[in-house]
Short mmCIF file of C-alpha atoms in Angstrom, two decimals:
data_model
loop_
_atom_site.label_atom_id
_atom_site.label_comp_id
_atom_site.label_asym_id
_atom_site.label_seq_id
_atom_site.Cartn_x
_atom_site.Cartn_y
_atom_site.Cartn_z
CA MET A 263 -21.09 -10.90 4.45
CA ARG A 264 -18.05 -10.11 6.57
CA GLN A 265 -17.84 -6.92 8.60
CA PHE A 266 -16.00 -3.95 7.11
CA GLU A 267 -14.79 -0.67 8.57
CA THR A 268 -16.70 1.46 6.08
CA LYS A 269 -19.59 1.37 3.62
CA VAL A 270 -17.07 2.12 0.85
CA GLN A 271 -15.19 -1.11 1.60
CA GLU A 272 -18.47 -3.02 1.64
CA LEU A 273 -19.44 -1.61 -1.75
CA LYS A 274 -16.03 -2.38 -3.23
CA HIS A 275 -16.27 -5.92 -1.87
CA SER A 276 -19.69 -6.42 -3.50
CA VAL A 277 -18.37 -5.33 -6.89
CA LEU A 278 -15.27 -7.52 -6.66
CA ARG A 279 -17.33 -10.49 -5.45
CA GLU A 280 -19.87 -10.31 -8.26
CA THR A 281 -17.17 -9.75 -10.88
CA ALA A 282 -15.23 -12.72 -9.52
CA ARG A 283 -18.33 -14.92 -9.41
CA LEU A 284 -19.06 -14.33 -13.09
CA ALA A 285 -15.41 -14.87 -14.00
CA TRP A 286 -15.38 -18.24 -12.19
CA GLU A 287 -18.51 -19.27 -14.10
CA ASP A 288 -17.12 -17.91 -17.39
CA LYS A 289 -20.16 -15.66 -17.72
CA LEU A 290 -18.46 -12.27 -17.39
CA THR A 291 -19.04 -11.24 -20.99
CA THR A 292 -22.78 -11.84 -20.85
CA GLY A 293 -23.42 -10.97 -17.20
CA VAL A 294 -21.27 -7.92 -16.54
CA LEU A 295 -24.04 -5.44 -17.42
CA ASP A 296 -26.32 -7.01 -14.80
CA ILE A 297 -23.96 -6.34 -11.87
CA PRO A 298 -25.07 -2.72 -11.15
CA GLU A 299 -28.74 -3.68 -10.89
CA LYS A 300 -27.95 -6.72 -8.74
CA ILE A 301 -25.99 -4.62 -6.23
CA ILE A 302 -28.41 -1.64 -6.40
CA PRO A 303 -31.86 -3.24 -6.85
CA GLY A 304 -33.74 -0.06 -5.91
CA PRO A 305 -36.30 1.33 -6.13
CA GLU A 306 -35.02 3.94 -3.66
CA PRO A 307 -31.43 5.23 -3.64
CA SER A 308 -29.37 4.78 -0.49
CA THR A 309 -26.54 7.32 -0.83
CA ARG A 310 -26.99 9.35 -4.04
CA CYS A 311 -29.69 11.34 -5.76
CA CYS A 312 -31.13 8.37 -7.64
CA ILE A 313 -30.55 4.67 -8.22
CA TYR A 314 -29.44 5.41 -11.79
CA LYS A 315 -26.45 7.38 -10.57
CA GLU A 316 -25.67 4.71 -7.98
CA ARG A 317 -25.75 2.08 -10.72
CA ALA A 318 -23.54 4.24 -12.95
CA ILE A 319 -20.98 4.38 -10.13
CA ILE A 320 -21.15 0.59 -9.75
CA GLY A 321 -20.56 0.29 -13.50
CA ALA A 322 -17.43 2.42 -13.22
CA ARG A 323 -16.23 0.26 -10.33
CA VAL A 324 -16.83 -2.92 -12.34
CA LYS A 325 -14.61 -1.54 -15.09
CA LEU A 326 -11.77 -1.08 -12.58
CA ALA A 327 -12.45 -4.52 -11.13
CA MET A 328 -11.82 -5.87 -14.63
CA GLY A 329 -8.51 -4.05 -14.98
CA GLY A 330 -9.57 -0.48 -15.70
CA ASP A 331 -8.19 1.71 -18.46
CA ARG A 332 -5.25 -0.29 -19.81
CA SER A 333 -3.92 2.80 -21.61
CA ASN A 334 -3.55 4.61 -18.27
CA PRO A 335 -0.25 3.53 -16.65
CA ASN A 336 -1.45 4.62 -13.22
CA VAL A 337 -2.84 1.89 -10.98
CA VAL A 338 -5.10 4.34 -9.14
CA GLU A 339 -7.96 6.03 -11.03
CA VAL A 340 -10.66 8.57 -10.22
CA LEU A 341 -14.28 7.58 -10.83
CA SER A 342 -15.52 10.92 -12.16
CA VAL A 343 -19.17 9.96 -11.83
CA ALA A 344 -18.69 9.40 -8.09
CA CYS A 345 -16.58 12.50 -7.40
CA ASP A 346 -19.06 15.31 -6.79
CA GLU A 347 -19.84 15.55 -3.09
CA CYS A 348 -16.75 17.36 -1.77
CA PRO A 349 -16.81 21.15 -1.27
CA VAL A 350 -15.50 23.10 -4.24
CA THR A 351 -14.68 26.27 -2.29
CA GLU A 352 -11.57 25.73 -0.19
CA ILE A 353 -11.49 29.03 1.72
CA SER A 354 -14.69 30.22 3.40
CA VAL A 355 -15.79 32.70 6.05
CA GLY A 356 -17.74 31.20 8.93
CA PRO A 357 -20.32 32.70 11.35
CA ALA A 358 -17.58 33.63 13.85
CA CYS A 359 -16.59 36.66 11.72
CA ARG A 360 -17.13 39.90 13.69
CA GLY A 361 -16.36 42.35 10.89
CA CYS A 362 -13.61 43.78 13.08
CA LEU A 363 -12.02 47.17 12.61
CA ALA A 364 -8.50 45.76 12.14
CA THR A 365 -9.48 43.70 9.05
CA ARG A 366 -6.23 41.78 9.19
CA CYS A 367 -7.61 39.31 6.64
CA VAL A 368 -8.08 42.10 4.09
CA HIS A 369 -4.52 43.34 4.56
CA ALA A 370 -3.03 39.83 4.52
CA CYS A 371 -4.57 38.85 1.17
CA PRO A 372 -1.97 39.33 -1.62
CA LYS A 373 -4.65 39.42 -4.33
CA GLY A 374 -7.21 41.76 -2.77
CA ALA A 375 -9.78 38.99 -2.80
CA ILE A 376 -11.30 39.92 0.59
CA THR A 377 -13.61 42.82 1.34
CA VAL A 378 -15.85 43.61 4.29
CA VAL A 379 -19.53 43.85 3.35
CA ASN A 380 -22.18 44.60 6.01
CA HIS A 381 -19.65 43.96 8.78
CA ASN A 382 -18.74 40.55 7.37
CA ALA A 383 -15.64 39.44 5.48
CA THR A 384 -16.45 38.29 1.95
CA ILE A 385 -14.13 36.34 -0.36
CA ASP A 386 -14.08 36.78 -4.14
CA HIS A 387 -13.21 33.22 -5.12
CA SER A 388 -12.38 34.21 -8.67
CA GLN A 389 -9.41 36.13 -7.23
CA CYS A 390 -8.53 33.80 -4.34
CA ILE A 391 -5.35 31.75 -4.81
CA VAL A 392 -5.95 29.63 -1.68
CA CYS A 393 -2.68 30.74 -0.08
CA GLY A 394 -4.21 30.57 3.41
CA LYS A 395 -2.75 33.87 4.65
CA CYS A 396 -6.18 35.12 5.64
CA VAL A 397 -6.75 31.93 7.65
CA ALA A 398 -3.65 32.64 9.72
CA ALA A 399 -4.46 36.34 10.05
CA CYS A 400 -8.02 36.13 11.42
CA PRO A 401 -7.98 36.60 15.23
CA TYR A 402 -11.33 34.80 15.60
CA GLY A 403 -10.49 31.76 13.49
CA ALA A 404 -13.51 32.63 11.41
CA ILE A 405 -11.85 31.89 8.08
CA GLU A 406 -11.42 28.21 7.35
CA LYS A 407 -9.57 26.23 4.73
CA HIS A 408 -11.41 23.13 3.59
CA GLN A 409 -9.31 20.50 1.86
CA ARG A 410 -10.67 17.47 0.12
CA PRO A 411 -9.86 14.22 1.98
CA CYS A 412 -8.06 12.77 -1.04
CA GLU A 413 -5.85 15.86 -1.35
CA LYS A 414 -5.21 15.92 2.37
CA GLY A 415 -4.43 12.21 2.43
CA CYS A 416 -2.02 12.26 -0.52
CA PRO A 417 1.52 12.49 0.89
CA VAL A 418 3.04 13.80 -2.36
CA ASP A 419 0.44 16.39 -3.45
CA ALA A 420 -0.42 14.37 -6.54
CA ILE A 421 -4.17 15.09 -6.32
CA ALA A 422 -5.79 18.41 -7.12
CA MET A 423 -9.14 19.74 -8.30
CA GLY A 424 -9.36 19.49 -12.07
CA GLU A 425 -11.07 21.93 -14.44
CA ASN A 426 -14.37 20.07 -14.06
CA LYS A 427 -14.09 20.33 -10.25
CA LYS A 428 -13.41 16.59 -10.04
CA ALA A 429 -10.33 15.13 -8.39
CA ALA A 430 -7.44 14.73 -10.81
CA ILE A 431 -4.31 12.64 -10.29
CA ASP A 432 -0.97 13.89 -11.59
CA ILE A 433 0.64 10.63 -12.73
CA ASN A 434 4.04 12.32 -12.77
CA LYS A 435 3.76 12.86 -9.00
CA CYS A 436 1.72 9.82 -7.95
CA ILE A 437 3.70 7.05 -6.24
CA GLY A 438 0.82 4.58 -6.23
CA CYS A 439 0.72 4.26 -2.45
CA GLY A 440 -3.08 4.05 -2.45
CA ALA A 441 -3.62 6.42 0.47
CA CYS A 442 -6.29 8.28 -1.50
CA THR A 443 -8.28 5.08 -2.10
CA TYR A 444 -8.66 4.69 1.64
CA GLN A 445 -9.17 8.38 2.46
CA CYS A 446 -11.94 9.22 -0.05
CA PRO A 447 -15.20 8.98 1.94
CA PHE A 448 -17.28 8.51 -1.23
CA GLY A 449 -15.12 5.77 -2.76
CA ALA A 450 -14.51 7.93 -5.83
CA ILE A 451 -10.91 6.74 -6.13
CA MET A 452 -10.13 3.06 -6.64
CA ASP A 453 -7.20 0.86 -7.57
CA LYS A 454 -7.30 -1.36 -10.64
CA SER A 455 -7.76 -5.06 -10.02
CA TRP A 456 -6.19 -8.15 -11.53
CA ILE A 457 -8.77 -10.42 -9.93
CA VAL A 458 -10.15 -11.59 -13.29
CA ASP A 459 -6.64 -12.33 -14.59
CA THR A 460 -5.93 -14.35 -11.44
CA ILE A 461 -9.13 -16.39 -11.82
CA GLN A 462 -8.27 -17.17 -15.44
CA MET A 463 -4.81 -18.23 -14.27
CA LEU A 464 -6.30 -20.58 -11.67
CA ARG A 465 -8.83 -22.03 -14.10
CA GLY A 466 -6.14 -22.64 -16.70
CA SER A 467 -3.75 -24.44 -14.37
CA ALA A 468 -5.68 -27.70 -14.54
CA THR A 469 -5.86 -27.55 -18.32
CA TRP A 470 -2.28 -26.56 -19.01
CA GLY A 471 -0.61 -28.29 -16.07
CA TYR A 472 1.27 -25.40 -14.48
CA LYS A 473 1.47 -24.64 -10.77
CA VAL A 474 0.05 -21.46 -9.24
CA TYR A 475 1.76 -20.20 -6.10
CA ALA A 476 0.08 -17.84 -3.64
CA VAL A 477 2.71 -15.65 -2.01
CA VAL A 478 1.15 -14.05 1.08
CA ALA A 479 2.45 -11.04 3.00
CA PRO A 480 2.88 -11.46 6.79
CA ALA A 481 0.44 -8.59 7.35
CA ILE A 482 -2.32 -11.11 6.54
CA VAL A 483 -2.42 -12.36 10.15
CA GLY A 484 -5.69 -11.33 11.77
CA GLN A 485 -7.21 -9.98 8.55
CA PHE A 486 -9.66 -12.86 8.19
CA ALA A 487 -10.55 -13.23 11.87
CA PRO A 488 -11.97 -15.31 13.40
CA ALA A 489 -10.22 -17.56 10.87
CA SER A 490 -6.60 -18.40 11.64
CA LEU A 491 -3.75 -18.06 9.16
CA GLY A 492 -3.69 -21.85 8.80
CA GLN A 493 -7.35 -21.83 7.76
CA VAL A 494 -6.63 -19.08 5.22
CA VAL A 495 -3.89 -21.31 3.77
CA THR A 496 -6.43 -24.10 3.34
CA GLY A 497 -8.87 -21.65 1.77
CA LEU A 498 -6.25 -20.55 -0.77
CA LYS A 499 -5.70 -24.15 -1.80
CA GLN A 500 -9.46 -24.64 -2.20
CA LEU A 501 -9.40 -21.68 -4.57
CA GLY A 502 -6.96 -23.63 -6.72
CA PHE A 503 -3.54 -22.44 -5.61
CA THR A 504 -1.05 -25.30 -5.74
CA GLU A 505 1.07 -24.06 -2.87
CA VAL A 506 1.06 -21.17 -0.40
CA VAL A 507 4.36 -19.48 0.42
CA GLU A 508 5.11 -16.68 2.83
CA VAL A 509 6.76 -13.65 1.23
CA ALA A 510 8.78 -13.31 4.44
CA GLN A 511 11.05 -16.00 2.99
CA GLY A 512 11.90 -13.48 0.30
CA ALA A 513 12.38 -10.88 3.04
CA ASP A 514 15.06 -13.06 4.63
CA MET A 515 16.81 -13.25 1.27
CA VAL A 516 16.57 -9.48 0.92
CA ALA A 517 18.00 -8.85 4.39
CA ASP A 518 20.89 -11.23 3.67
CA GLN A 519 21.76 -9.52 0.37
CA GLU A 520 21.05 -5.99 1.54
CA ALA A 521 23.36 -6.47 4.54
CA ASP A 522 26.29 -7.13 2.18
CA GLU A 523 25.31 -4.17 0.01
CA LEU A 524 25.16 -1.83 3.02
CA ALA A 525 28.55 -2.97 4.30
CA GLU A 526 30.02 -2.43 0.84
CA LYS A 527 28.51 0.99 0.10
CA GLY A 528 28.42 2.45 3.61
CA VAL A 529 25.13 4.31 3.09
CA LEU A 530 21.90 2.86 1.75
CA THR A 531 18.13 3.21 1.59
CA THR A 532 15.92 0.13 1.53
CA SER A 533 14.07 -0.96 -1.61
CA CYS A 534 11.35 -3.25 -0.23
CA CYS A 535 8.55 -0.63 -0.32
CA PRO A 536 7.62 0.29 -3.92
CA GLY A 537 5.80 3.39 -2.67
CA PHE A 538 9.02 4.68 -1.12
CA VAL A 539 11.11 3.74 -4.17
CA GLY A 540 8.59 5.52 -6.40
CA TYR A 541 8.80 8.56 -4.13
CA VAL A 542 12.58 8.73 -4.50
CA LYS A 543 12.41 8.26 -8.28
CA ARG A 544 9.74 10.90 -8.84
CA HIS A 545 10.45 13.47 -6.14
CA HIS A 546 14.12 13.05 -5.22
CA PRO A 547 15.85 11.60 -8.30
CA GLU A 548 19.18 13.00 -7.09
CA MET A 549 19.00 10.49 -4.21
CA GLU A 550 18.27 7.44 -6.37
CA GLN A 551 21.93 6.43 -6.19
CA TYR A 552 21.40 5.44 -2.55
CA VAL A 553 18.45 3.10 -3.20
CA SER A 554 19.39 -0.54 -2.69
CA HIS A 555 19.77 -2.62 -5.84
CA THR A 556 18.40 -5.63 -3.96
CA PRO A 557 14.93 -6.58 -5.26
CA SER A 558 11.89 -6.39 -2.99
CA PRO A 559 10.83 -9.50 -1.00
CA MET A 560 7.98 -10.04 -3.46
CA VAL A 561 10.36 -10.12 -6.41
CA MET A 562 12.98 -12.13 -4.54
CA ILE A 563 10.65 -14.98 -3.61
CA GLY A 564 9.10 -14.86 -7.09
CA LEU A 565 12.49 -15.29 -8.72
CA HIS A 566 13.23 -18.15 -6.34
CA LEU A 567 9.99 -19.95 -7.23
CA LYS A 568 10.42 -19.37 -10.97
CA GLU A 569 13.93 -20.79 -10.77
CA LYS A 570 12.49 -24.01 -9.35
CA GLU A 571 9.40 -24.03 -11.59
CA PRO A 572 9.96 -21.90 -14.75
CA ASN A 573 6.39 -22.49 -15.96
CA ALA A 574 4.77 -21.71 -12.62
CA LYS A 575 2.53 -18.69 -12.02
CA VAL A 576 3.13 -16.56 -8.93
CA VAL A 577 0.43 -14.38 -7.36
CA PHE A 578 1.38 -11.94 -4.62
CA ILE A 579 -1.32 -11.24 -2.01
CA GLY A 580 -0.88 -8.32 0.37
CA PRO A 581 -2.24 -5.06 1.79
CA CYS A 582 -0.44 -2.87 -0.72
CA VAL A 583 -1.64 -0.90 -3.75
CA ALA A 584 1.95 0.12 -4.61
CA LYS A 585 2.81 -3.55 -5.22
CA LYS A 586 0.41 -3.36 -8.15
CA THR A 587 2.43 -0.42 -9.45
CA GLU A 588 5.65 -2.41 -9.03
CA PHE A 589 4.06 -5.24 -11.03
CA GLN A 590 2.41 -2.98 -13.62
CA LEU A 591 5.62 -1.09 -14.40
CA GLY A 592 7.55 -4.30 -14.95
CA ARG A 593 9.77 -3.87 -11.91
CA SER A 594 9.05 -7.43 -10.83
CA ARG A 595 11.46 -8.86 -13.44
CA ASN A 596 8.80 -11.28 -14.71
CA SER A 597 8.83 -13.01 -11.34
CA ILE A 598 5.21 -12.08 -10.53
CA ASP A 599 2.20 -12.86 -12.71
CA SER A 600 -0.52 -11.09 -10.71
CA VAL A 601 -1.03 -9.03 -7.57
CA LEU A 602 -4.07 -9.19 -5.30
CA THR A 603 -4.97 -7.35 -2.12
CA PHE A 604 -6.53 -8.79 1.02
CA GLU A 605 -9.79 -7.09 -0.01
CA GLU A 606 -9.72 -8.95 -3.32
CA LEU A 607 -8.88 -12.25 -1.64
CA ALA A 608 -11.94 -11.83 0.60
CA ALA A 609 -14.05 -11.34 -2.54
CA LEU A 610 -12.58 -14.51 -4.08
CA PHE A 611 -13.47 -16.55 -1.01
CA GLU A 612 -17.03 -15.28 -0.98
CA ALA A 613 -17.47 -15.71 -4.73
CA ARG A 614 -16.60 -19.40 -4.28
CA GLU A 615 -18.71 -19.61 -1.10
CA ILE A 616 -15.71 -20.64 0.99
CA GLU A 617 -16.22 -20.00 4.71
CA VAL A 618 -12.60 -19.84 5.80
CA SER A 619 -13.29 -20.02 9.55
CA GLU A 620 -14.83 -23.49 9.10
CA LEU A 621 -11.82 -25.03 7.33
CA GLU A 622 -9.09 -27.21 8.72
CA GLU A 623 -5.69 -25.79 9.59
CA GLY A 624 -3.18 -25.78 6.75
CA ALA A 625 0.59 -25.65 7.05
CA LEU A 626 2.58 -22.62 5.92
CA GLU A 627 6.27 -22.93 5.22
CA GLY A 628 7.55 -20.06 7.28
CA ALA A 629 10.45 -17.66 7.48
CA SER A 630 12.42 -16.13 10.33
CA PRO A 631 10.79 -13.68 12.75
CA TYR A 632 13.05 -11.03 11.21
CA GLY A 633 11.66 -11.64 7.72
CA ARG A 634 8.12 -11.49 9.04
CA GLY A 635 9.02 -8.25 10.80
CA PHE A 636 9.37 -6.49 7.42
CA ALA A 637 5.62 -5.80 7.69
CA ALA A 638 6.09 -3.18 10.43
CA SER A 639 8.14 -0.02 10.57
CA GLY A 640 11.65 -0.75 11.82
CA GLY A 641 11.51 -4.41 10.79
CA VAL A 642 13.68 -4.17 7.68
CA ALA A 643 16.48 -2.36 9.50
CA GLY A 644 16.28 -4.91 12.31
CA ALA A 645 16.60 -7.81 9.86
CA VAL A 646 19.58 -6.23 8.07
CA THR A 647 21.30 -5.61 11.40
CA GLN A 648 20.71 -9.22 12.43
CA ALA A 649 22.04 -10.51 9.10
CA LEU A 650 25.30 -8.60 9.59
CA LYS A 651 25.66 -10.09 13.07
CA GLU A 652 25.15 -13.58 11.70
CA LYS A 653 27.85 -12.91 9.12
CA GLY A 654 30.26 -11.81 11.82
CA SER A 655 30.58 -8.34 10.28
CA ASP A 656 31.87 -5.48 12.39
CA PHE A 657 29.95 -2.92 10.31
CA GLU A 658 27.88 -0.73 12.62
CA VAL A 659 24.35 -0.17 11.36
CA LYS A 660 22.81 3.17 12.25
CA PRO A 661 19.21 2.74 11.07
CA VAL A 662 16.74 5.55 10.47
CA ALA A 663 13.28 3.98 10.33
CA CYS A 664 10.89 6.27 8.44
CA SER A 665 7.21 5.60 9.02
CA GLY A 666 5.32 7.43 6.28
CA ILE A 667 6.43 9.65 3.40
CA GLU A 668 6.83 12.78 5.54
CA GLU A 669 9.50 11.09 7.66
CA CYS A 670 11.11 9.70 4.50
CA LYS A 671 11.29 13.20 3.05
CA ILE A 672 13.04 14.58 6.12
CA ALA A 673 15.57 11.73 6.19
CA LEU A 674 16.38 12.08 2.48
CA LEU A 675 16.88 15.85 2.80
CA LYS A 676 19.22 15.33 5.76
CA LEU A 677 21.17 12.68 3.85
CA ASN A 678 21.48 14.99 0.85
CA ARG A 679 22.89 17.75 3.05
CA GLY A 680 25.20 15.48 5.02
CA LEU A 681 23.21 15.93 8.23
CA LEU A 682 21.75 12.45 8.66
CA ASP A 683 22.82 10.66 11.81
CA GLY A 684 22.53 7.22 10.25
CA ASN A 685 23.60 5.04 7.33
CA LEU A 686 20.48 3.00 6.55
CA ILE A 687 17.20 4.71 5.71
CA GLU A 688 14.29 2.31 5.99
CA GLY A 689 11.57 3.88 3.86
CA MET A 690 7.91 2.95 4.38
CA ALA A 691 5.21 4.84 2.47
CA CYS A 692 2.48 3.78 4.91
CA VAL A 693 2.59 5.11 8.46
CA GLY A 694 3.28 2.08 10.63
CA GLY A 695 4.34 -0.05 7.68
CA CYS A 696 2.50 -2.70 5.65
CA ILE A 697 0.34 -3.67 8.63
CA GLN A 698 -1.49 -0.37 8.05
CA GLY A 699 -1.63 -0.65 4.26
CA PRO A 700 -4.59 0.85 2.36
CA SER A 701 -5.97 -2.51 1.24
CA ASN A 702 -6.10 -4.15 4.63
CA ILE A 703 -9.56 -5.35 5.60
CA ILE A 704 -8.92 -4.25 9.18
CA ARG A 705 -6.72 -1.29 10.11
CA THR A 706 -6.23 -1.05 13.87
CA PRO A 707 -3.31 -0.87 16.34
CA LYS A 708 -4.05 -4.55 17.00
CA ASN A 709 -2.46 -5.37 13.64
CA LYS A 710 1.00 -4.85 15.12
CA GLN A 711 0.18 -7.12 18.05
CA GLU A 712 -1.02 -9.82 15.66
CA LEU A 713 2.26 -9.54 13.74
CA GLU A 714 4.33 -9.86 16.92
CA GLU A 715 2.47 -13.05 17.81
CA HIS A 716 3.06 -14.34 14.28
CA LYS A 717 6.80 -13.69 14.61
CA LYS A 718 6.92 -15.84 17.76
CA THR A 719 5.67 -18.89 15.85
CA ALA A 720 8.54 -18.80 13.33
CA GLN A 721 10.41 -22.10 13.17
CA LYS A 722 13.42 -20.59 11.45
CA THR A 723 15.39 -18.52 13.95
CA THR A 724 18.01 -16.78 11.80
CA VAL A 725 17.97 -14.59 8.71
CA THR A 726 20.81 -16.25 6.83
CA GLY A 727 20.32 -19.76 8.15
CA LYS A 728 23.58 -19.54 10.06
CA ALA A 729 24.22 -19.05 13.74
CA GLU A 730 25.27 -15.57 14.83
CA LYS A 731 29.05 -15.16 14.60
CA PRO A 732 31.21 -12.98 16.85
CA ALA A 733 32.25 -9.73 15.18
CA LYS A 734 35.71 -9.66 13.66
CA LYS A 735 38.22 -8.03 15.99
CA ASP A 736 40.48 -5.22 14.93
CA LYS A 737 43.94 -6.69 14.20
CA ALA A 738 45.85 -3.88 15.93
CA ALA A 739 43.68 -4.23 19.03
CA ALA A 740 44.24 -7.99 19.05
CA LYS A 741 48.05 -7.58 18.91
CA THR A 742 47.96 -5.04 21.78
CA LYS A 743 45.83 -7.39 23.84
CA GLY A 744 48.32 -10.21 23.25
CA LYS A 745 51.28 -8.12 24.40
CA ASP A 746 49.41 -7.05 27.54
CA GLU A 747 48.70 -10.66 28.41
CA LEU A 748 52.42 -11.57 28.06
CA VAL A 749 53.44 -8.75 30.36
#
């Protein structure tokens, strides 16, 4: 088995692998109930109170691996059976409390929830509203606020403690970014998978004669090390994909179209990140007018492929949970038939016993370095700027690259108040961009270096396919220059 960053990733991989293996063999219906016992053979538990609870958690994970609750529109779900290890009490008094005479904590509490008993501050949690004023007031730092990792990791406050003390997701706030799936240390939050649907698609292609395209995100470089990207391409074809296409080709198309849109409208926000678009729609609907009407690179390349092959199936493969939301909500304009993550692709390879690092190098029809650069923060703005230069436009791009939702929020508020020093907001839900997406197998600073090396290998050198043109000169300035030369 490949190396993973965490035990949670390893467990998720095992579930996806076994689910995929049964789906390939067409034994899912009869074998699905055997998966928990195969992964947790026992007799002793490894992380929970007993093997029966561990198996129950595996069962819940298998359900999500098979698509989850279809009636729930949210791509991310909480596994209630696994969510019980985080502290319930958020505000607590530690051993550093001196029972001081000033009792600033008592006076700071707006609900009278704190009293001093036996020279020690005591909190009545039935009265506490978790405002945190006592935390700030204590001179010894003895009062601490404990926040669940999922709540702390959610950039839009969409996760809270439900009535049963389990994590609960507010689907009206959730943007599907998947940050919580990575942050939960017990793996109690997981994204739904379309891995079974994809396998059925691949199995049916030979019978029904349609092509299946794998559209891979540029963030894939380095994810299957020591295997090269060329070997991954060969592995995808061994899985049954007819052709492998880089989504960066769609990114070039987006940059080309978005450059014209920016020049026409004057102010714009990008639309390539579905997490960012979802954030604007749900949390700043008054700013939706600024969101680019250009489809995302995933949709753009999907439309392009479907135009060539109307009966083809297109599967996007990337590091992004929000892409599943984009697909699930029908925002892909029927251009995409399934979405997989790098984690799920790794499970597919192992289920078919394909050792990618031992394969021959395959060819990947590439895009420009600018299109590949979409995977990192600042890359979209750079590609749009380049596209305008190639068009000979004199429009001056003033990009504001936002890495993470917090920076996006600040930029949107400034734009709304007329204080933004810029005209193109590049919104990325993940800090650092797609190269640090929640469904990457490896999340390190090296990911950016791998992407930069990948950009250098691009055979196409321009976004639009045209050489860079000189900017159009101002007519009045040109006439003045002519007169000066005559004098």
